[in-house]
């Protein structure tokens, strides 16, 4: 039975994520590597994509969209702001692929020059918005507002940047936790939660 276009594209996207999980840098990743990991010919990859930038950009976009939607569904099942923050930190701790994907995706969008331009050429603005980690940040801040945790008069833009920076700092901690023996994971999550609340109060 022949694989459909969607199935082959999904296999290519998964191959990209696996290679990134193994530590291959975006700039060093080759189409031949992706094709080999996906188990298809390099020429077949070019039947579906025009360039390496399109493959990598769309793969990260796809995975980020799935991750963000999944995480928001998980957060919706929690009642309090504290439960939602801890759920978010649990996901970042336990899901290595997702952590890597979100980090690479955000870095890619922050880069200037031809890489970002090539990526933006292939995708629509609404697709980028769907994969934006800020959706999670906005959801958490809405929850904090409902519980009247936010009392600070600082602008919403600052609150968003603060929350995003806290989550990325937690990712750094998770990646280096073996070298930080003075605090275990649960204690660190509590410190992050308390730090977020102090910034919002």
PDB file of C-alpha atoms in Angstrom:
ATOM      1  CA  UNK A   1       0.000   0.000   0.000  1.00  0.00           C
ATOM      2  CA  UNK A   2       1.440   3.382  -1.032  1.00  0.00           C
ATOM      3  CA  UNK A   3       1.899   6.047   1.595  1.00  0.00           C
ATOM      4  CA  UNK A   4      -0.141   9.197   1.051  1.00  0.00           C
ATOM      5  CA  UNK A   5       1.521  12.601   0.779  1.00  0.00           C
ATOM      6  CA  UNK A   6       0.375  13.461   4.319  1.00  0.00           C
ATOM      7  CA  UNK A   7       1.906  10.261   5.711  1.00  0.00           C
ATOM      8  CA  UNK A   8       5.246  10.903   4.023  1.00  0.00           C
ATOM      9  CA  UNK A   9       5.315  14.514   5.185  1.00  0.00           C
ATOM     10  CA  UNK A  10       4.550  13.346   8.745  1.00  0.00           C
ATOM     11  CA  UNK A  11       7.469  10.873   8.547  1.00  0.00           C
ATOM     12  CA  UNK A  12       9.767  13.681   7.354  1.00  0.00           C
ATOM     13  CA  UNK A  13       8.642  15.947  10.208  1.00  0.00           C
ATOM     14  CA  UNK A  14       9.249  13.169  12.744  1.00  0.00           C
ATOM     15  CA  UNK A  15      12.712  12.540  11.283  1.00  0.00           C
ATOM     16  CA  UNK A  16      13.604  16.216  11.780  1.00  0.00           C
ATOM     17  CA  UNK A  17      12.515  16.098  15.419  1.00  0.00           C
ATOM     18  CA  UNK A  18      14.450  12.881  16.099  1.00  0.00           C
ATOM     19  CA  UNK A  19      17.639  14.365  14.643  1.00  0.00           C
ATOM     20  CA  UNK A  20      17.245  17.532  16.702  1.00  0.00           C
ATOM     21  CA  UNK A  21      16.668  15.424  19.813  1.00  0.00           C
ATOM     22  CA  UNK A  22      19.972  13.690  19.114  1.00  0.00           C
ATOM     23  CA  UNK A  23      21.711  17.058  19.183  1.00  0.00           C
ATOM     24  CA  UNK A  24      22.123  17.857  15.492  1.00  0.00           C
ATOM     25  CA  UNK A  25      22.181  21.626  15.007  1.00  0.00           C
ATOM     26  CA  UNK A  26      19.654  23.195  12.637  1.00  0.00           C
ATOM     27  CA  UNK A  27      22.407  24.796  10.566  1.00  0.00           C
ATOM     28  CA  UNK A  28      24.232  21.454  10.176  1.00  0.00           C
ATOM     29  CA  UNK A  29      21.173  19.362   9.341  1.00  0.00           C
ATOM     30  CA  UNK A  30      21.192  18.153   5.723  1.00  0.00           C
ATOM     31  CA  UNK A  31      18.289  17.058   3.556  1.00  0.00           C
ATOM     32  CA  UNK A  32      20.123  13.759   2.964  1.00  0.00           C
ATOM     33  CA  UNK A  33      20.189  13.168   6.757  1.00  0.00           C
ATOM     34  CA  UNK A  34      16.461  13.837   7.021  1.00  0.00           C
ATOM     35  CA  UNK A  35      15.677  11.571   4.065  1.00  0.00           C
ATOM     36  CA  UNK A  36      17.829   8.751   5.474  1.00  0.00           C
ATOM     37  CA  UNK A  37      16.167   8.991   8.874  1.00  0.00           C
ATOM     38  CA  UNK A  38      12.712   9.072   7.269  1.00  0.00           C
ATOM     39  CA  UNK A  39      13.566   6.017   5.157  1.00  0.00           C
ATOM     40  CA  UNK A  40      12.814   7.721   1.866  1.00  0.00           C
ATOM     41  CA  UNK A  41      14.896   9.023  -1.030  1.00  0.00           C
ATOM     42  CA  UNK A  42      16.286  12.548  -1.046  1.00  0.00           C
ATOM     43  CA  UNK A  43      14.488  13.173  -4.335  1.00  0.00           C
ATOM     44  CA  UNK A  44      11.181  12.198  -2.731  1.00  0.00           C
ATOM     45  CA  UNK A  45      11.714  14.822  -0.029  1.00  0.00           C
ATOM     46  CA  UNK A  46      12.027  17.441  -2.766  1.00  0.00           C
ATOM     47  CA  UNK A  47       8.710  16.256  -4.221  1.00  0.00           C
ATOM     48  CA  UNK A  48       7.092  17.835  -1.153  1.00  0.00           C
ATOM     49  CA  UNK A  49       9.456  20.674  -0.201  1.00  0.00           C
ATOM     50  CA  UNK A  50      11.441  23.283  -2.128  1.00  0.00           C
ATOM     51  CA  UNK A  51      14.316  23.725   0.308  1.00  0.00           C
ATOM     52  CA  UNK A  52      15.893  22.635   3.569  1.00  0.00           C
ATOM     53  CA  UNK A  53      14.601  25.835   5.190  1.00  0.00           C
ATOM     54  CA  UNK A  54      11.048  24.924   4.243  1.00  0.00           C
ATOM     55  CA  UNK A  55      11.427  21.386   5.630  1.00  0.00           C
ATOM     56  CA  UNK A  56      12.894  22.507   8.946  1.00  0.00           C
ATOM     57  CA  UNK A  57      10.595  25.489   9.350  1.00  0.00           C
ATOM     58  CA  UNK A  58       7.426  23.532   8.618  1.00  0.00           C
ATOM     59  CA  UNK A  59       8.542  20.588  10.757  1.00  0.00           C
ATOM     60  CA  UNK A  60       9.159  22.826  13.774  1.00  0.00           C
ATOM     61  CA  UNK A  61       5.940  24.742  13.076  1.00  0.00           C
ATOM     62  CA  UNK A  62       3.935  21.505  12.903  1.00  0.00           C
ATOM     63  CA  UNK A  63       5.404  20.015  16.074  1.00  0.00           C
ATOM     64  CA  UNK A  64       5.105  23.305  17.962  1.00  0.00           C
ATOM     65  CA  UNK A  65       1.419  23.617  17.015  1.00  0.00           C
ATOM     66  CA  UNK A  66       0.724  20.087  18.276  1.00  0.00           C
ATOM     67  CA  UNK A  67       2.687  20.672  21.500  1.00  0.00           C
ATOM     68  CA  UNK A  68       1.036  24.018  22.285  1.00  0.00           C
ATOM     69  CA  UNK A  69      -2.490  22.671  21.624  1.00  0.00           C
ATOM     70  CA  UNK A  70      -1.794  19.596  23.771  1.00  0.00           C
ATOM     71  CA  UNK A  71      -0.403  21.699  26.611  1.00  0.00           C
ATOM     72  CA  UNK A  72      -3.356  24.107  26.617  1.00  0.00           C
ATOM     73  CA  UNK A  73      -5.753  21.121  26.812  1.00  0.00           C
ATOM     74  CA  UNK A  74      -3.784  19.809  29.797  1.00  0.00           C
ATOM     75  CA  UNK A  75      -3.908  23.226  31.470  1.00  0.00           C
ATOM     76  CA  UNK A  76      -7.667  23.482  30.932  1.00  0.00           C
ATOM     77  CA  UNK A  77      -8.072  20.364  33.084  1.00  0.00           C
ATOM     78  CA  UNK A  78      -6.428  22.117  36.058  1.00  0.00           C
ATOM     79  CA  UNK A  79      -8.385  24.355  38.411  1.00  0.00           C
ATOM     80  CA  UNK A  80      -6.014  26.869  39.982  1.00  0.00           C
ATOM     81  CA  UNK A  81      -3.226  29.051  38.672  1.00  0.00           C
ATOM     82  CA  UNK A  82      -0.756  27.106  40.826  1.00  0.00           C
ATOM     83  CA  UNK A  83      -1.916  23.774  39.353  1.00  0.00           C
ATOM     84  CA  UNK A  84      -1.625  25.184  35.840  1.00  0.00           C
ATOM     85  CA  UNK A  85       1.913  26.507  36.416  1.00  0.00           C
ATOM     86  CA  UNK A  86       3.031  23.188  37.925  1.00  0.00           C
ATOM     87  CA  UNK A  87       1.408  21.283  35.031  1.00  0.00           C
ATOM     88  CA  UNK A  88       3.366  23.447  32.591  1.00  0.00           C
ATOM     89  CA  UNK A  89       6.621  22.841  34.484  1.00  0.00           C
ATOM     90  CA  UNK A  90       5.899  19.091  34.647  1.00  0.00           C
ATOM     91  CA  UNK A  91       5.466  19.001  30.869  1.00  0.00           C
ATOM     92  CA  UNK A  92       8.724  20.886  30.345  1.00  0.00           C
ATOM     93  CA  UNK A  93      10.513  18.514  32.697  1.00  0.00           C
ATOM     94  CA  UNK A  94       9.217  15.240  31.290  1.00  0.00           C
ATOM     95  CA  UNK A  95       8.883  15.802  27.543  1.00  0.00           C
ATOM     96  CA  UNK A  96      12.359  16.053  26.082  1.00  0.00           C
ATOM     97  CA  UNK A  97      11.362  16.172  22.404  1.00  0.00           C
ATOM     98  CA  UNK A  98       8.776  18.837  23.043  1.00  0.00           C
ATOM     99  CA  UNK A  99      11.225  20.906  25.075  1.00  0.00           C
ATOM    100  CA  UNK A 100      13.817  20.776  22.301  1.00  0.00           C
ATOM    101  CA  UNK A 101      11.281  21.566  19.593  1.00  0.00           C
ATOM    102  CA  UNK A 102       9.846  24.635  21.319  1.00  0.00           C
ATOM    103  CA  UNK A 103      13.318  25.976  22.110  1.00  0.00           C
ATOM    104  CA  UNK A 104      14.523  25.534  18.503  1.00  0.00           C
ATOM    105  CA  UNK A 105      11.312  27.012  17.106  1.00  0.00           C
ATOM    106  CA  UNK A 106      11.514  30.159  19.246  1.00  0.00           C
ATOM    107  CA  UNK A 107      15.222  30.590  18.411  1.00  0.00           C
ATOM    108  CA  UNK A 108      14.496  30.194  14.712  1.00  0.00           C
ATOM    109  CA  UNK A 109      11.850  32.928  14.794  1.00  0.00           C
ATOM    110  CA  UNK A 110      14.218  35.255  16.648  1.00  0.00           C
ATOM    111  CA  UNK A 111      17.014  34.854  14.115  1.00  0.00           C
ATOM    112  CA  UNK A 112      17.501  37.550  11.528  1.00  0.00           C
ATOM    113  CA  UNK A 113      18.528  37.184   7.903  1.00  0.00           C
ATOM    114  CA  UNK A 114      17.946  34.657   5.161  1.00  0.00           C
ATOM    115  CA  UNK A 115      16.981  31.715   7.388  1.00  0.00           C
ATOM    116  CA  UNK A 116      13.994  33.522   8.892  1.00  0.00           C
ATOM    117  CA  UNK A 117      13.052  35.089   5.546  1.00  0.00           C
ATOM    118  CA  UNK A 118      13.047  31.678   3.830  1.00  0.00           C
ATOM    119  CA  UNK A 119      10.892  30.201   6.587  1.00  0.00           C
ATOM    120  CA  UNK A 120       8.358  33.043   6.500  1.00  0.00           C
ATOM    121  CA  UNK A 121       8.072  32.676   2.729  1.00  0.00           C
ATOM    122  CA  UNK A 122       6.570  29.195   3.147  1.00  0.00           C
ATOM    123  CA  UNK A 123       4.067  29.687   5.967  1.00  0.00           C
ATOM    124  CA  UNK A 124       1.046  31.833   6.751  1.00  0.00           C
ATOM    125  CA  UNK A 125       0.846  34.195   9.701  1.00  0.00           C
ATOM    126  CA  UNK A 126      -2.067  32.250  11.232  1.00  0.00           C
ATOM    127  CA  UNK A 127       0.006  29.046  11.174  1.00  0.00           C
ATOM    128  CA  UNK A 128       2.763  30.804  13.125  1.00  0.00           C
ATOM    129  CA  UNK A 129       0.227  32.182  15.608  1.00  0.00           C
ATOM    130  CA  UNK A 130      -1.149  28.689  16.236  1.00  0.00           C
ATOM    131  CA  UNK A 131       2.345  27.425  17.125  1.00  0.00           C
ATOM    132  CA  UNK A 132       3.285  30.440  19.247  1.00  0.00           C
ATOM    133  CA  UNK A 133       4.297  29.532  22.843  1.00  0.00           C
ATOM    134  CA  UNK A 134       2.790  32.892  23.834  1.00  0.00           C
ATOM    135  CA  UNK A 135      -0.603  31.185  23.621  1.00  0.00           C
ATOM    136  CA  UNK A 136       0.359  29.228  26.752  1.00  0.00           C
ATOM    137  CA  UNK A 137       1.693  32.367  28.460  1.00  0.00           C
ATOM    138  CA  UNK A 138      -1.516  34.277  27.699  1.00  0.00           C
ATOM    139  CA  UNK A 139      -3.619  31.395  29.001  1.00  0.00           C
ATOM    140  CA  UNK A 140      -1.638  31.315  32.271  1.00  0.00           C
ATOM    141  CA  UNK A 141      -1.906  35.079  32.701  1.00  0.00           C
ATOM    142  CA  UNK A 142      -5.672  34.972  32.125  1.00  0.00           C
ATOM    143  CA  UNK A 143      -5.895  32.387  34.896  1.00  0.00           C
ATOM    144  CA  UNK A 144      -3.791  34.582  37.196  1.00  0.00           C
ATOM    145  CA  UNK A 145      -6.058  37.548  36.467  1.00  0.00           C
ATOM    146  CA  UNK A 146      -9.192  35.547  37.312  1.00  0.00           C
ATOM    147  CA  UNK A 147      -7.691  34.589  40.683  1.00  0.00           C
ATOM    148  CA  UNK A 148      -6.605  38.201  41.245  1.00  0.00           C
ATOM    149  CA  UNK A 149      -2.969  37.127  41.560  1.00  0.00           C
ATOM    150  CA  UNK A 150      -1.993  39.928  39.196  1.00  0.00           C
ATOM    151  CA  UNK A 151      -2.010  43.163  41.148  1.00  0.00           C
ATOM    152  CA  UNK A 152       1.030  44.818  39.602  1.00  0.00           C
ATOM    153  CA  UNK A 153       0.405  47.822  37.408  1.00  0.00           C
ATOM    154  CA  UNK A 154       3.096  46.752  34.944  1.00  0.00           C
ATOM    155  CA  UNK A 155       2.072  46.441  31.278  1.00  0.00           C
ATOM    156  CA  UNK A 156       0.832  43.133  29.869  1.00  0.00           C
ATOM    157  CA  UNK A 157       3.830  43.057  27.513  1.00  0.00           C
ATOM    158  CA  UNK A 158       6.153  42.933  30.536  1.00  0.00           C
ATOM    159  CA  UNK A 159       4.060  40.193  32.177  1.00  0.00           C
ATOM    160  CA  UNK A 160       4.283  38.070  29.016  1.00  0.00           C
ATOM    161  CA  UNK A 161       8.048  38.534  28.684  1.00  0.00           C
ATOM    162  CA  UNK A 162       8.533  37.753  32.377  1.00  0.00           C
ATOM    163  CA  UNK A 163       6.502  34.533  32.157  1.00  0.00           C
ATOM    164  CA  UNK A 164       8.304  33.420  29.004  1.00  0.00           C
ATOM    165  CA  UNK A 165      11.697  34.129  30.550  1.00  0.00           C
ATOM    166  CA  UNK A 166      10.769  32.130  33.672  1.00  0.00           C
ATOM    167  CA  UNK A 167       9.738  29.122  31.569  1.00  0.00           C
ATOM    168  CA  UNK A 168      12.932  29.272  29.514  1.00  0.00           C
ATOM    169  CA  UNK A 169      14.973  29.611  32.702  1.00  0.00           C
ATOM    170  CA  UNK A 170      13.245  26.446  33.939  1.00  0.00           C
ATOM    171  CA  UNK A 171      14.191  24.673  30.697  1.00  0.00           C
ATOM    172  CA  UNK A 172      17.821  25.673  31.328  1.00  0.00           C
ATOM    173  CA  UNK A 173      17.545  24.251  34.835  1.00  0.00           C
ATOM    174  CA  UNK A 174      16.084  20.955  33.566  1.00  0.00           C
ATOM    175  CA  UNK A 175      18.909  20.621  31.041  1.00  0.00           C
ATOM    176  CA  UNK A 176      21.551  21.260  33.733  1.00  0.00           C
ATOM    177  CA  UNK A 177      19.852  19.809  36.832  1.00  0.00           C
ATOM    178  CA  UNK A 178      22.539  17.158  37.352  1.00  0.00           C
ATOM    179  CA  UNK A 179      25.037  19.970  37.914  1.00  0.00           C
ATOM    180  CA  UNK A 180      22.805  21.804  40.415  1.00  0.00           C
ATOM    181  CA  UNK A 181      22.753  19.554  43.506  1.00  0.00           C
ATOM    182  CA  UNK A 182      21.513  22.088  46.069  1.00  0.00           C
ATOM    183  CA  UNK A 183      17.854  21.964  45.014  1.00  0.00           C
ATOM    184  CA  UNK A 184      15.659  19.086  43.857  1.00  0.00           C
ATOM    185  CA  UNK A 185      13.099  19.336  41.073  1.00  0.00           C
ATOM    186  CA  UNK A 186       9.998  19.829  43.239  1.00  0.00           C
ATOM    187  CA  UNK A 187      11.681  22.528  45.312  1.00  0.00           C
ATOM    188  CA  UNK A 188      12.801  24.290  42.152  1.00  0.00           C
ATOM    189  CA  UNK A 189       9.260  24.214  40.734  1.00  0.00           C
ATOM    190  CA  UNK A 190       7.991  25.810  43.935  1.00  0.00           C
ATOM    191  CA  UNK A 191      10.660  28.520  43.699  1.00  0.00           C
ATOM    192  CA  UNK A 192       9.684  29.236  40.097  1.00  0.00           C
ATOM    193  CA  UNK A 193       5.998  29.420  41.012  1.00  0.00           C
ATOM    194  CA  UNK A 194       6.688  31.761  43.931  1.00  0.00           C
ATOM    195  CA  UNK A 195       8.941  33.882  41.741  1.00  0.00           C
ATOM    196  CA  UNK A 196       6.197  34.240  39.120  1.00  0.00           C
ATOM    197  CA  UNK A 197       3.657  35.235  41.782  1.00  0.00           C
ATOM    198  CA  UNK A 198       6.024  37.861  43.240  1.00  0.00           C
ATOM    199  CA  UNK A 199       6.557  39.395  39.805  1.00  0.00           C
ATOM    200  CA  UNK A 200       2.801  39.595  39.235  1.00  0.00           C
ATOM    201  CA  UNK A 201       1.903  40.940  42.684  1.00  0.00           C
TER     202      UNK A 201
END
